[in-house]
XYZ file of C-alpha atoms in Angstrom:
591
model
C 141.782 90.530 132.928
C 144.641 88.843 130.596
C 144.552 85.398 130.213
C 146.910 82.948 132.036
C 149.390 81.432 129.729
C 147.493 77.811 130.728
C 144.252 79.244 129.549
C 145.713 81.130 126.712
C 147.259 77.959 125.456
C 143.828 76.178 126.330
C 141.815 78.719 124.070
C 144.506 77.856 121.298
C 144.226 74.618 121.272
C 139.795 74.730 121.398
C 140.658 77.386 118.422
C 142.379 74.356 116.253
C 140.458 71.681 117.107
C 137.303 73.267 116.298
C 138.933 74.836 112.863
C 139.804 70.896 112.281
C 136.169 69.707 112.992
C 135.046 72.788 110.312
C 137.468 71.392 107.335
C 136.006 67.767 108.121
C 132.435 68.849 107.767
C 132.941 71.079 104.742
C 134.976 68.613 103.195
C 132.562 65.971 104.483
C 129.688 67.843 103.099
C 131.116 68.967 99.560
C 132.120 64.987 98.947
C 128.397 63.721 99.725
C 126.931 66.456 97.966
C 129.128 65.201 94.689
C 128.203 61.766 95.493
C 132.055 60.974 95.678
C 132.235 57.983 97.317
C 136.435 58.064 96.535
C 136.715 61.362 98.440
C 134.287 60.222 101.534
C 136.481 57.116 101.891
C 139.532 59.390 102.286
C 137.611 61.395 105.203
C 137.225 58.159 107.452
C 139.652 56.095 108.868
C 140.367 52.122 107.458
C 138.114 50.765 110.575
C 135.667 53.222 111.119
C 132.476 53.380 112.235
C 129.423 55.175 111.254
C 125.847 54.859 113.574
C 122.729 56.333 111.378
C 119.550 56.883 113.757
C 116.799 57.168 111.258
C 118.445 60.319 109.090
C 119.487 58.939 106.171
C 118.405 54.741 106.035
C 114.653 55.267 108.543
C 115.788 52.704 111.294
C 118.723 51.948 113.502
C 121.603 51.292 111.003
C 125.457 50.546 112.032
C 128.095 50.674 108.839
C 132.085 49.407 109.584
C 134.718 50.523 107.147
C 135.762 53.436 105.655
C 134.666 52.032 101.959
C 131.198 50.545 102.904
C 130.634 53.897 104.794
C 131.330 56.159 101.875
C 129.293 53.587 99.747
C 126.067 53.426 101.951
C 126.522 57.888 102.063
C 125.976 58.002 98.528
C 123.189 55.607 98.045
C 120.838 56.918 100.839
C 122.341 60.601 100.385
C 119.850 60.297 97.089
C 116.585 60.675 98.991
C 118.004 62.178 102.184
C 119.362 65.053 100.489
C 121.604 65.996 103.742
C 123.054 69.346 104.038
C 123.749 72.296 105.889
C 126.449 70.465 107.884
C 127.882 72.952 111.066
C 128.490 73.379 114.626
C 125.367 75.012 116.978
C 126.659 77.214 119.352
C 124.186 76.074 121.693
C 125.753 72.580 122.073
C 129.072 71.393 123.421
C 132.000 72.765 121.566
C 134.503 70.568 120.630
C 137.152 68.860 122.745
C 139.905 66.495 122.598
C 139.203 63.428 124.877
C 140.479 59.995 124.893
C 137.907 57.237 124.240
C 138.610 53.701 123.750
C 141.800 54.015 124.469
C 142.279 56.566 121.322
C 142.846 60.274 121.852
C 140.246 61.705 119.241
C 138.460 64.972 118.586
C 134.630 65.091 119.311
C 133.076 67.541 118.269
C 128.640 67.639 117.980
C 126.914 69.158 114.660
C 124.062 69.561 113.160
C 122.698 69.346 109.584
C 119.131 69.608 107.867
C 117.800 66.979 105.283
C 114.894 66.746 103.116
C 112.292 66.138 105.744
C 114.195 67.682 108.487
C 116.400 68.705 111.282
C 119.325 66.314 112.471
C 122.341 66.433 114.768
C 125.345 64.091 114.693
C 128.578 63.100 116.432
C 132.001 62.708 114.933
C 135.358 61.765 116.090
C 138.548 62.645 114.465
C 141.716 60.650 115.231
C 143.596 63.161 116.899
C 146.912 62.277 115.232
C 145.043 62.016 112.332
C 142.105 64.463 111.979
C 141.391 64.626 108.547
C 139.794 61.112 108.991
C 137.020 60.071 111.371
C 136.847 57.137 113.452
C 133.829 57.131 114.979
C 130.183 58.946 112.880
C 126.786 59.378 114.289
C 123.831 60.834 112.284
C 120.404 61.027 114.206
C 117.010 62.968 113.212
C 115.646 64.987 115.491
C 112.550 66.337 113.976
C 110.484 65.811 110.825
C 109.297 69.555 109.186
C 105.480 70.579 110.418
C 106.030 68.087 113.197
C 108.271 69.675 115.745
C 108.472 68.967 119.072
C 105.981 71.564 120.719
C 108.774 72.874 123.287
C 109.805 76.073 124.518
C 108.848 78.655 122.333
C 106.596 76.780 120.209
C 104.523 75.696 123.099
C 100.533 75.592 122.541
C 99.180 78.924 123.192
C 95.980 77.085 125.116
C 93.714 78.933 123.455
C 91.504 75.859 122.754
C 90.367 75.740 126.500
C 91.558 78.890 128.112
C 88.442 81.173 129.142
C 86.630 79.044 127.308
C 82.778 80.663 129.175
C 79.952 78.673 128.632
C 82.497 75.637 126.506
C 84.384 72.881 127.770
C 87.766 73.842 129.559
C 91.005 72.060 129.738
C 89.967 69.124 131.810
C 86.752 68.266 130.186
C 88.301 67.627 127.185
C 91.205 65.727 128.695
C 88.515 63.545 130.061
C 86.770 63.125 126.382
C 90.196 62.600 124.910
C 91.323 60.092 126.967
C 87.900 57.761 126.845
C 87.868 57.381 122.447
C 84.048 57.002 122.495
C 84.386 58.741 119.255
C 87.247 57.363 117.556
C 90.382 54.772 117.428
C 93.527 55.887 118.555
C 96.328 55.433 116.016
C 99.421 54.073 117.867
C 98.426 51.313 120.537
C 100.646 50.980 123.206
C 100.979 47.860 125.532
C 102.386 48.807 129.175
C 102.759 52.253 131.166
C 106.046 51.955 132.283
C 109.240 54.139 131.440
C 108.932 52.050 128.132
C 105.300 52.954 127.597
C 104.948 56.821 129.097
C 108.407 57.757 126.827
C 107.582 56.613 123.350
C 103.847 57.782 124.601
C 105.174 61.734 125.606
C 106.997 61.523 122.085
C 104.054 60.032 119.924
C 101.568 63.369 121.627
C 104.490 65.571 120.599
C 104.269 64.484 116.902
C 100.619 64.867 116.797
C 100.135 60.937 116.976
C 96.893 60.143 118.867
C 98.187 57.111 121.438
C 96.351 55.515 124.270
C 98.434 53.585 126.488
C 96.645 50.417 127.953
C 98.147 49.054 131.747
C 96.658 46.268 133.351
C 97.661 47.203 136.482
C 95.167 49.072 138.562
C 97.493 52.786 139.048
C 99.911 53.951 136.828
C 103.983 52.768 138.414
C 102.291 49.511 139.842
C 104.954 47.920 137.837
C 107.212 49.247 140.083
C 105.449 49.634 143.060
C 103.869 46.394 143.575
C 107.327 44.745 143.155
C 109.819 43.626 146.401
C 109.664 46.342 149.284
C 113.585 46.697 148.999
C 113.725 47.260 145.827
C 115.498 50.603 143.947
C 117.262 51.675 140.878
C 120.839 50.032 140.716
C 122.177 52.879 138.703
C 122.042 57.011 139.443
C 119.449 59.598 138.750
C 121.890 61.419 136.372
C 121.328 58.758 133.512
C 117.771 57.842 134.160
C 115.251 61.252 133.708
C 112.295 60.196 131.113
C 111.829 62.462 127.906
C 110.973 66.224 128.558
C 110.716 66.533 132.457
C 114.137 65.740 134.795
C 113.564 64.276 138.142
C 114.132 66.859 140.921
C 117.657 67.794 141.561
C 116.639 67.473 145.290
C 115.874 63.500 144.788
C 118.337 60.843 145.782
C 120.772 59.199 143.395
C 119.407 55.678 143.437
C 115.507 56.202 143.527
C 113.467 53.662 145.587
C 110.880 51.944 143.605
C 107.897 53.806 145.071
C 109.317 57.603 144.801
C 110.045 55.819 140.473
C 106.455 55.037 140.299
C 104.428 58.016 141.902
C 106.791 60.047 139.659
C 105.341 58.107 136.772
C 101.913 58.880 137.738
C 102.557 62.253 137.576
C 104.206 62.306 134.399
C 101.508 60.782 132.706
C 99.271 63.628 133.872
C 101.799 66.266 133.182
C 102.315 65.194 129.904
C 98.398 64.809 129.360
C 99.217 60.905 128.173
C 95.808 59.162 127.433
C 96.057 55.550 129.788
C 93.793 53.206 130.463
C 94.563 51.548 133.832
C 93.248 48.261 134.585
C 92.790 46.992 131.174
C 94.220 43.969 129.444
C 95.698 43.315 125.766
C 93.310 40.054 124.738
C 94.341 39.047 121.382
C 94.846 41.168 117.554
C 94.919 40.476 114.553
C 96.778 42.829 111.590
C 94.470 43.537 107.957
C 97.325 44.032 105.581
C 94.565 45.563 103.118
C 93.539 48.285 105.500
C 96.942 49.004 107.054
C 95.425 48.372 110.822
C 94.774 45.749 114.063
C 91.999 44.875 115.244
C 92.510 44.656 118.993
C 90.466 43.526 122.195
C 90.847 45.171 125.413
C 89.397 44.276 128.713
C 88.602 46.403 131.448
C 88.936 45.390 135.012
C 84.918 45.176 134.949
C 84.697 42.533 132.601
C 83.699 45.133 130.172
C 85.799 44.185 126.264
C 86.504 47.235 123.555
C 87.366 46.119 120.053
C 90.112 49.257 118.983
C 91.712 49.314 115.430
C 94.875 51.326 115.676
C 97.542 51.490 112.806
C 100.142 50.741 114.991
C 100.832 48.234 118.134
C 103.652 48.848 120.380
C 104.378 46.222 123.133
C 106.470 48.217 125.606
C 106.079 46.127 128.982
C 109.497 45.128 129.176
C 112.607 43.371 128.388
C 110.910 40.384 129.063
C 107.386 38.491 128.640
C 105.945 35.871 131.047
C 107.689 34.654 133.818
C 110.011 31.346 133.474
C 108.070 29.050 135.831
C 110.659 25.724 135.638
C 109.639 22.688 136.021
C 112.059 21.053 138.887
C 112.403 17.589 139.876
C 109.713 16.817 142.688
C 108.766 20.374 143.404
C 104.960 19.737 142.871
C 105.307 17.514 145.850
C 106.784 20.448 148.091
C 104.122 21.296 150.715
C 105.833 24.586 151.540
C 104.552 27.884 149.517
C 106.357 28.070 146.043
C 106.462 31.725 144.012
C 107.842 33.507 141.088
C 110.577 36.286 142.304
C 107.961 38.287 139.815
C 105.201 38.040 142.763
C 106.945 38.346 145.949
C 107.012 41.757 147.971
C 108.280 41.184 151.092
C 110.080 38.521 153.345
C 107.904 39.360 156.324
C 105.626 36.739 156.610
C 108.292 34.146 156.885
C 110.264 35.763 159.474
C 111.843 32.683 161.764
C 111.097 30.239 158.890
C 113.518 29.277 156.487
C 113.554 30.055 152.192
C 115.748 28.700 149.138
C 115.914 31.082 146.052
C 116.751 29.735 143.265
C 118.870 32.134 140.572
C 121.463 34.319 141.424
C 120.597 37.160 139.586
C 119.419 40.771 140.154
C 116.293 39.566 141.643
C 117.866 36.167 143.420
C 119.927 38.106 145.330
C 117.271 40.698 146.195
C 114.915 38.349 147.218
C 117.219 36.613 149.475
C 118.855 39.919 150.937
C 115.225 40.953 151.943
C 114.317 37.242 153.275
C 117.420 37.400 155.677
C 116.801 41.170 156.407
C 113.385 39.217 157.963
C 114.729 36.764 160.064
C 114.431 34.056 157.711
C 117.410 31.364 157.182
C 117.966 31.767 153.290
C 120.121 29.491 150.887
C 120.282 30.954 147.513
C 120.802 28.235 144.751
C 123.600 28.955 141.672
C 122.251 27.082 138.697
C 124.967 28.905 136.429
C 127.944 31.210 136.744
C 126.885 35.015 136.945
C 128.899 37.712 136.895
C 128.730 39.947 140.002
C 129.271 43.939 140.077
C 129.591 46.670 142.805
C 126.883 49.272 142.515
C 129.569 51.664 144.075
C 132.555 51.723 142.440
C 132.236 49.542 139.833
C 128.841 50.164 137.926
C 129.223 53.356 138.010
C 131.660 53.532 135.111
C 129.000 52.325 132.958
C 127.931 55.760 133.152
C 130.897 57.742 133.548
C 129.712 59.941 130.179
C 127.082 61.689 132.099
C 129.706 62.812 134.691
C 131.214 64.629 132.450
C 129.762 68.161 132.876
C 127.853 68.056 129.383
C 123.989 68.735 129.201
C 121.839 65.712 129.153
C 120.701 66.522 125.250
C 124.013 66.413 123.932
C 125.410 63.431 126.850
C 122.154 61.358 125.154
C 123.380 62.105 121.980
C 127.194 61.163 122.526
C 126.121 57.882 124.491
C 124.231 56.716 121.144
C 126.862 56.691 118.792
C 128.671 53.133 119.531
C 128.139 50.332 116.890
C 128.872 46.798 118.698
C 132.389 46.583 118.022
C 132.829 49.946 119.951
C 130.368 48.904 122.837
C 132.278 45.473 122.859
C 135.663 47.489 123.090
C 134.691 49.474 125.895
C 132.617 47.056 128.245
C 135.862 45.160 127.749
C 137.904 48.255 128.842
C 135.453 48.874 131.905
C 135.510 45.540 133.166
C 139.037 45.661 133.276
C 138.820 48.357 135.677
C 135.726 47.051 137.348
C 137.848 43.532 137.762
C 140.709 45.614 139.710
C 137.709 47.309 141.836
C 136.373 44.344 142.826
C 139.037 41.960 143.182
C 138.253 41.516 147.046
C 134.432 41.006 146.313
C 135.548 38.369 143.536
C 137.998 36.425 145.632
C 135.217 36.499 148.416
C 132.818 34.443 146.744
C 135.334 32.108 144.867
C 136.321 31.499 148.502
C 132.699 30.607 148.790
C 132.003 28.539 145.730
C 130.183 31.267 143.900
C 130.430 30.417 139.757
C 131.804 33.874 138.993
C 132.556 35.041 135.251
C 133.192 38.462 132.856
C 130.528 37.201 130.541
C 131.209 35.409 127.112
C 134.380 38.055 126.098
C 134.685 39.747 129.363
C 132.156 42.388 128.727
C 130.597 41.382 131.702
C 126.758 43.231 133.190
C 126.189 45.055 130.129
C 126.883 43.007 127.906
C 125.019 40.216 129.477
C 121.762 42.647 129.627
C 121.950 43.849 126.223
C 122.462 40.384 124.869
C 120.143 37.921 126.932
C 118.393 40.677 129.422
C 119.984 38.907 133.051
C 122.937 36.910 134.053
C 124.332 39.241 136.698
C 123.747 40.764 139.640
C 124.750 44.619 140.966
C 125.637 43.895 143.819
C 123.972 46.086 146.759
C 124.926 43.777 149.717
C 123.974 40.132 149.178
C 127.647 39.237 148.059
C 128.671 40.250 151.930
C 125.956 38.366 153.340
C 127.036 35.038 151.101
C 130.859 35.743 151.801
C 130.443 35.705 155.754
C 127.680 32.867 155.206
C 124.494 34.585 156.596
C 123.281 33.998 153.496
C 123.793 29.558 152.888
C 124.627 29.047 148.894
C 123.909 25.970 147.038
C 125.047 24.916 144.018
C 121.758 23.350 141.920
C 123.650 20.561 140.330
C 123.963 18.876 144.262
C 120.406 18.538 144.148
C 118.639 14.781 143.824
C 115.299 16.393 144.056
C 112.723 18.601 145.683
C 110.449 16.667 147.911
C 107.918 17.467 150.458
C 109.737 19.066 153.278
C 112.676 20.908 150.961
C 115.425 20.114 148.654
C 116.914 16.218 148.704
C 120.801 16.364 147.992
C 122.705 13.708 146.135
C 124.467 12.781 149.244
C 121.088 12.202 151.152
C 120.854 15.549 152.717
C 117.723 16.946 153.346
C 117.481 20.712 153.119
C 114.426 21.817 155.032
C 112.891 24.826 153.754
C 109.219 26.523 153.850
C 109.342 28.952 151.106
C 111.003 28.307 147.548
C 111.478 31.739 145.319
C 112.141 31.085 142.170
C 114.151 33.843 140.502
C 114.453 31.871 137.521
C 113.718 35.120 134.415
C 111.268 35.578 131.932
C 110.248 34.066 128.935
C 111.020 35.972 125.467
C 108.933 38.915 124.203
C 108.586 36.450 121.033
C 106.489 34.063 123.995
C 104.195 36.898 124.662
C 103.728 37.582 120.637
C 102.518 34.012 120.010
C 100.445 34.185 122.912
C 98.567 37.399 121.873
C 98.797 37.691 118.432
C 99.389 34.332 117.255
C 102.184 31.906 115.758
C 102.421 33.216 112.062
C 103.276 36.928 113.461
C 105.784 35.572 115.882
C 107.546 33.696 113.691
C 107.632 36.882 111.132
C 109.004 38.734 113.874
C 111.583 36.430 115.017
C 113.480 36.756 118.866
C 112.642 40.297 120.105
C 115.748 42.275 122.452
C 119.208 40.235 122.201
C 122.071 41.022 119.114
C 120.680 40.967 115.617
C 122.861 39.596 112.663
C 123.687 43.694 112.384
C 124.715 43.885 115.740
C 121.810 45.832 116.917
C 119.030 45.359 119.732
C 117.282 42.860 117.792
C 113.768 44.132 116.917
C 113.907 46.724 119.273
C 113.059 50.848 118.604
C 112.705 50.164 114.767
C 110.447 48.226 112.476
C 110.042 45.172 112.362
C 109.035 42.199 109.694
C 105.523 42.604 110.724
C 104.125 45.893 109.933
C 102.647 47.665 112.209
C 104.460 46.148 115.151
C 106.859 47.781 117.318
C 109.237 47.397 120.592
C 109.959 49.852 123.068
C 111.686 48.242 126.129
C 115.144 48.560 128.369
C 116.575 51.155 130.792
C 115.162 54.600 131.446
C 117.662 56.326 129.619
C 117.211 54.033 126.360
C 113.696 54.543 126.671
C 114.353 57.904 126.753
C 116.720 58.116 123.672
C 115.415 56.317 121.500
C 111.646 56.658 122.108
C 112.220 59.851 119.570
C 113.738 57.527 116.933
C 110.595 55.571 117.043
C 108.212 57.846 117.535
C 110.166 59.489 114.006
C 109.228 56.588 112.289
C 105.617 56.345 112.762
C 105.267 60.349 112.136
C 107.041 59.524 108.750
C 104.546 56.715 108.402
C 101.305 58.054 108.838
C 102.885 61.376 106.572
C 103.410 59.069 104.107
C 107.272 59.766 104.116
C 107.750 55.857 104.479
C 105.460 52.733 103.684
């Protein structure tokens, strides 16, 4: 059948852009291979951007500028030896789409260097296309350490038919119990942080125990408020390897989240402890190792001496426990939003949260779901999204009919000033969206802002980890005032029977949540592994002086000391990056 002149003129157009993309990585490729930093310069645009993911500098690098770009090429190109530059046929051909505001071309490619296999991103300014705006470089293996997927699967002969010798689960069993042995990479926490960069680490041929002190695998999840689910969809959140079901629901409830963990750490044969608690360690700079208690649930203690520690238990450390004004006097029950499950037990009674957060409002949507007259207190202004419209955009890219690998990819490429530009761009929209929602709880008194530069949620998250709240039905329930709100700053003081207001008001309550955060991961350090490391380390998750996730997915001052934290599909992308880097370490690629 001939093609229609719209298609025709469609298959010209792929034809030229991808014949563009092929003169930019030639060109790209014979300038870097020269080590001519003049010609690079002339392939990228005056404020570009270039994202390196452990290819050519080993960590999470951004670069701005065409000059300092073509600059920091031929420096690292010296030991990375990059070449091979060229579009798989297997990945998402280019296309002409409009991001930021600019219409560019984006094209994926791949490239080899002198430990191994890469992929990249680059976008050409569509009126402009012999320059790029916007370059990403990631590794995505290291040579005699490749992923063992598809066809280089394990052929099981070590267990199968194994007559008369241990099979498959016996030596799972021995595996996972290290009576004979230390297990190289540590890692602290089995949630989507812990089971991702775990998955990656067996992959690589990395011997990793996991260590959760809860007693089951997902009882981070599933021990936390009955209400609670994800607050963005499935499409953006599968862990490394193995999808979610394409039969489960968009926003997964926390207990479908944390039997599905369960099961992935069987499926992917990851070695856990369960019930077991990180005491204290200590780092030998001679011998390259920790020296780490664990106890068991028992009482039993195990001294392990792994090369590498990774704390991967959150965002956050311990919770913020405030000290308020007269609240030890308050003869009601008092509790960390961390701790509570359900509003049940106080139904007819009455409750104050305090925060107005994610878990603020949660806590005081289930409270009210339970018959129980809630105030929720506003100690600051927080800005306050729709899960449905609004949020969504967030995660717009992986609507966009591409496969999750090269989606992943794609995502990853933003330095700060891009991300900045285009949480900007979305709250714009999200602003519109919401307009009715936002005049609602002005009406109310509700502090509302877009965050510091109108970045708003994501911003807010990436920078201090909370200060918003997706909004899933609590805003309604404040706007018609089923829900009572307080500002904090009314208060005189707590006292015996509830909250004492400036203007002699007594606020009677029997339950006070207090959905006041988390301290620091840098807390948890010092409290674990003393002050000297913590203050090596420095603040852990926020915006480092280079614009990226401060400490996080990369090494850090203290060797031997790693980060794995945020959102499923973080976890997800850049548990490979990390898991990269301690392959290349105990290879002896990288000190």
């Amino acid at each position: 059948m001939n093609a229609t002149p719209a298609a025709a003129l469609d298959e010209v157009s792929r034809s030229h852009e991808t014949a563009l993309v092929d003169h930019w990585l030639q060109t790209f490729e014979a300038a870097l291979g020269r080590g001519d930093s003049k010609a690079l310069a002339a392939l990228f645009a005056p404020d570009s951007h270039w994202r390196d993911l452990v290819a050519f500098t080993w960590s999470l690098t951004p670069h701005r500028g065409a000059e300092p770009i073509a600059a920091a090429l031929v420096q690292t190109q010296v030991a990375t030896q990059a070449r091979a530059f060229a579009r798989p046929e297997r990945r998402a051909p280019p296309r002409r789409v409009r991001r930021l505001g600019l219409d560019v071309i984006e094209a994926i490619f791949e490239f080899e260097t002198g430990v191994g296999r890469a992929s990249g991103v680059v976008r050409l300014l569509a009126e402009q296309p012999t320059q790029a705006w916007v370059l990403l470089t990631s590794l995505e293996e290291l040579n005699g350490f490749e992923e063992k997927v598809d066809a280089r699967r394990p052929t099981g002969s070590a267990y199968s038919r194994n007559f008369g010798g241990d099979n498959w689960l016996d030596q799972r069993k021995k595996r996972q119990a290290y009576a004979d042995r230390d297990p190289v990479v540590l890692v602290i926490g089995a949630g989507q942080a812990g089971l991702g960069i775990a998955a990656r680490l067996g992959q690589m041929d990395v011997d990793t125990l996991v260590i959760e002190k809860h007693e089951r695998i997902g009882d981070n999840w599933r021990k936390r408020y009955h209400s609670l689910a994800l607050h963005n969809q499935i499409q953006a959140n599968h862990l490394p390897y193995l999808p979610f079901p394409p039969t489960w629901p968009k926003y997964l409830p926390k207990d479908m989240l944390a039997t599905w963990f369960e099961a992935y750490a069987e499926m992917m044969e990851i070695n856990v402890w369960t019930a077991t608690e990180f005491v204290r360690g200590s780092y030998d700079a001679a011998k390259r190792c920790w020296t780490v208690l664990v106890r068991r649930a028992d009482g039993t203690e195990r001294s392990l001496h792994p090369h590498h520690v990774i704390f991967a238990n959150g965002v956050s450390g311990l919770p913020r426990m405030p000290k308020l004004p007269g609240l030890d006097a308050f003869k009601g029950d008092v509790m960390h939003s961390h701790s509570f499950t359900t509003g049940a037990r106080w139904r007819g009674k009455r409750a104050l949260v305090l925060g107005t957060g994610n878990s603020g409002h949660d806590v005081a949507q289930d409270l009210h779901s339970h018959g129980v007259e809630t105030t929720i207190i506003q100690r600051g202004s927080t800005t306050v999204v729709s899960v449905d419209p609004s949020a969504k955009l967030n995660y717009a890219l992986y609507d966009e009919g591409l496969s999750l690998e090269d989606t992943d990819l794609i995502a990853s490429s933003g330095t700060y000033p891009l991300l900045v530009r285009g949480y900007q761009l979305a709250v714009e929209r999200m602003v519109e969206l919401d307009k009715d929602l936002i005049a609602g709880l002005k009406a109310r008194g509700f502090r509302y802002d877009l965050g510091d530069d109108n970045t708003g949620h994501q911003m807010k998250y990436r920078r201090r980890g909370g200060g918003y709240y997706l909004d899933v039905g609590c805003s309604k329930l404040i706007i018609d005032g089923e829900v009572g709100l307080l500002q904090f700053d009314r208060i005189e003081r707590f006292v015996p029977e509830g909250a004492l207001l400036k203007d002699g008001t007594l606020l009677p309550a029997d339950l006070i949540v207090l959905a006041t955060g988390y301290h620091t991961q840098q807390t948890l350090v010092r409290h674990v592994l003393g002050d000297e490391i913590a203050q090596r380390v420095g603040e852990i998750w926020g915006i480092g002086d280079d614009g990226e996730v401060a400490n996080m997915w990369k090494r850090t001052a203290q060797p031997g000391l790693w980060f794995m934290a945020g959102s499923l599909a973080q976890c997800r992308i850049y548990s490979k990056h990390l898991a990269l880097q301690i392959r290349a370490i105990e290879s002896g690629l990288i000190a």
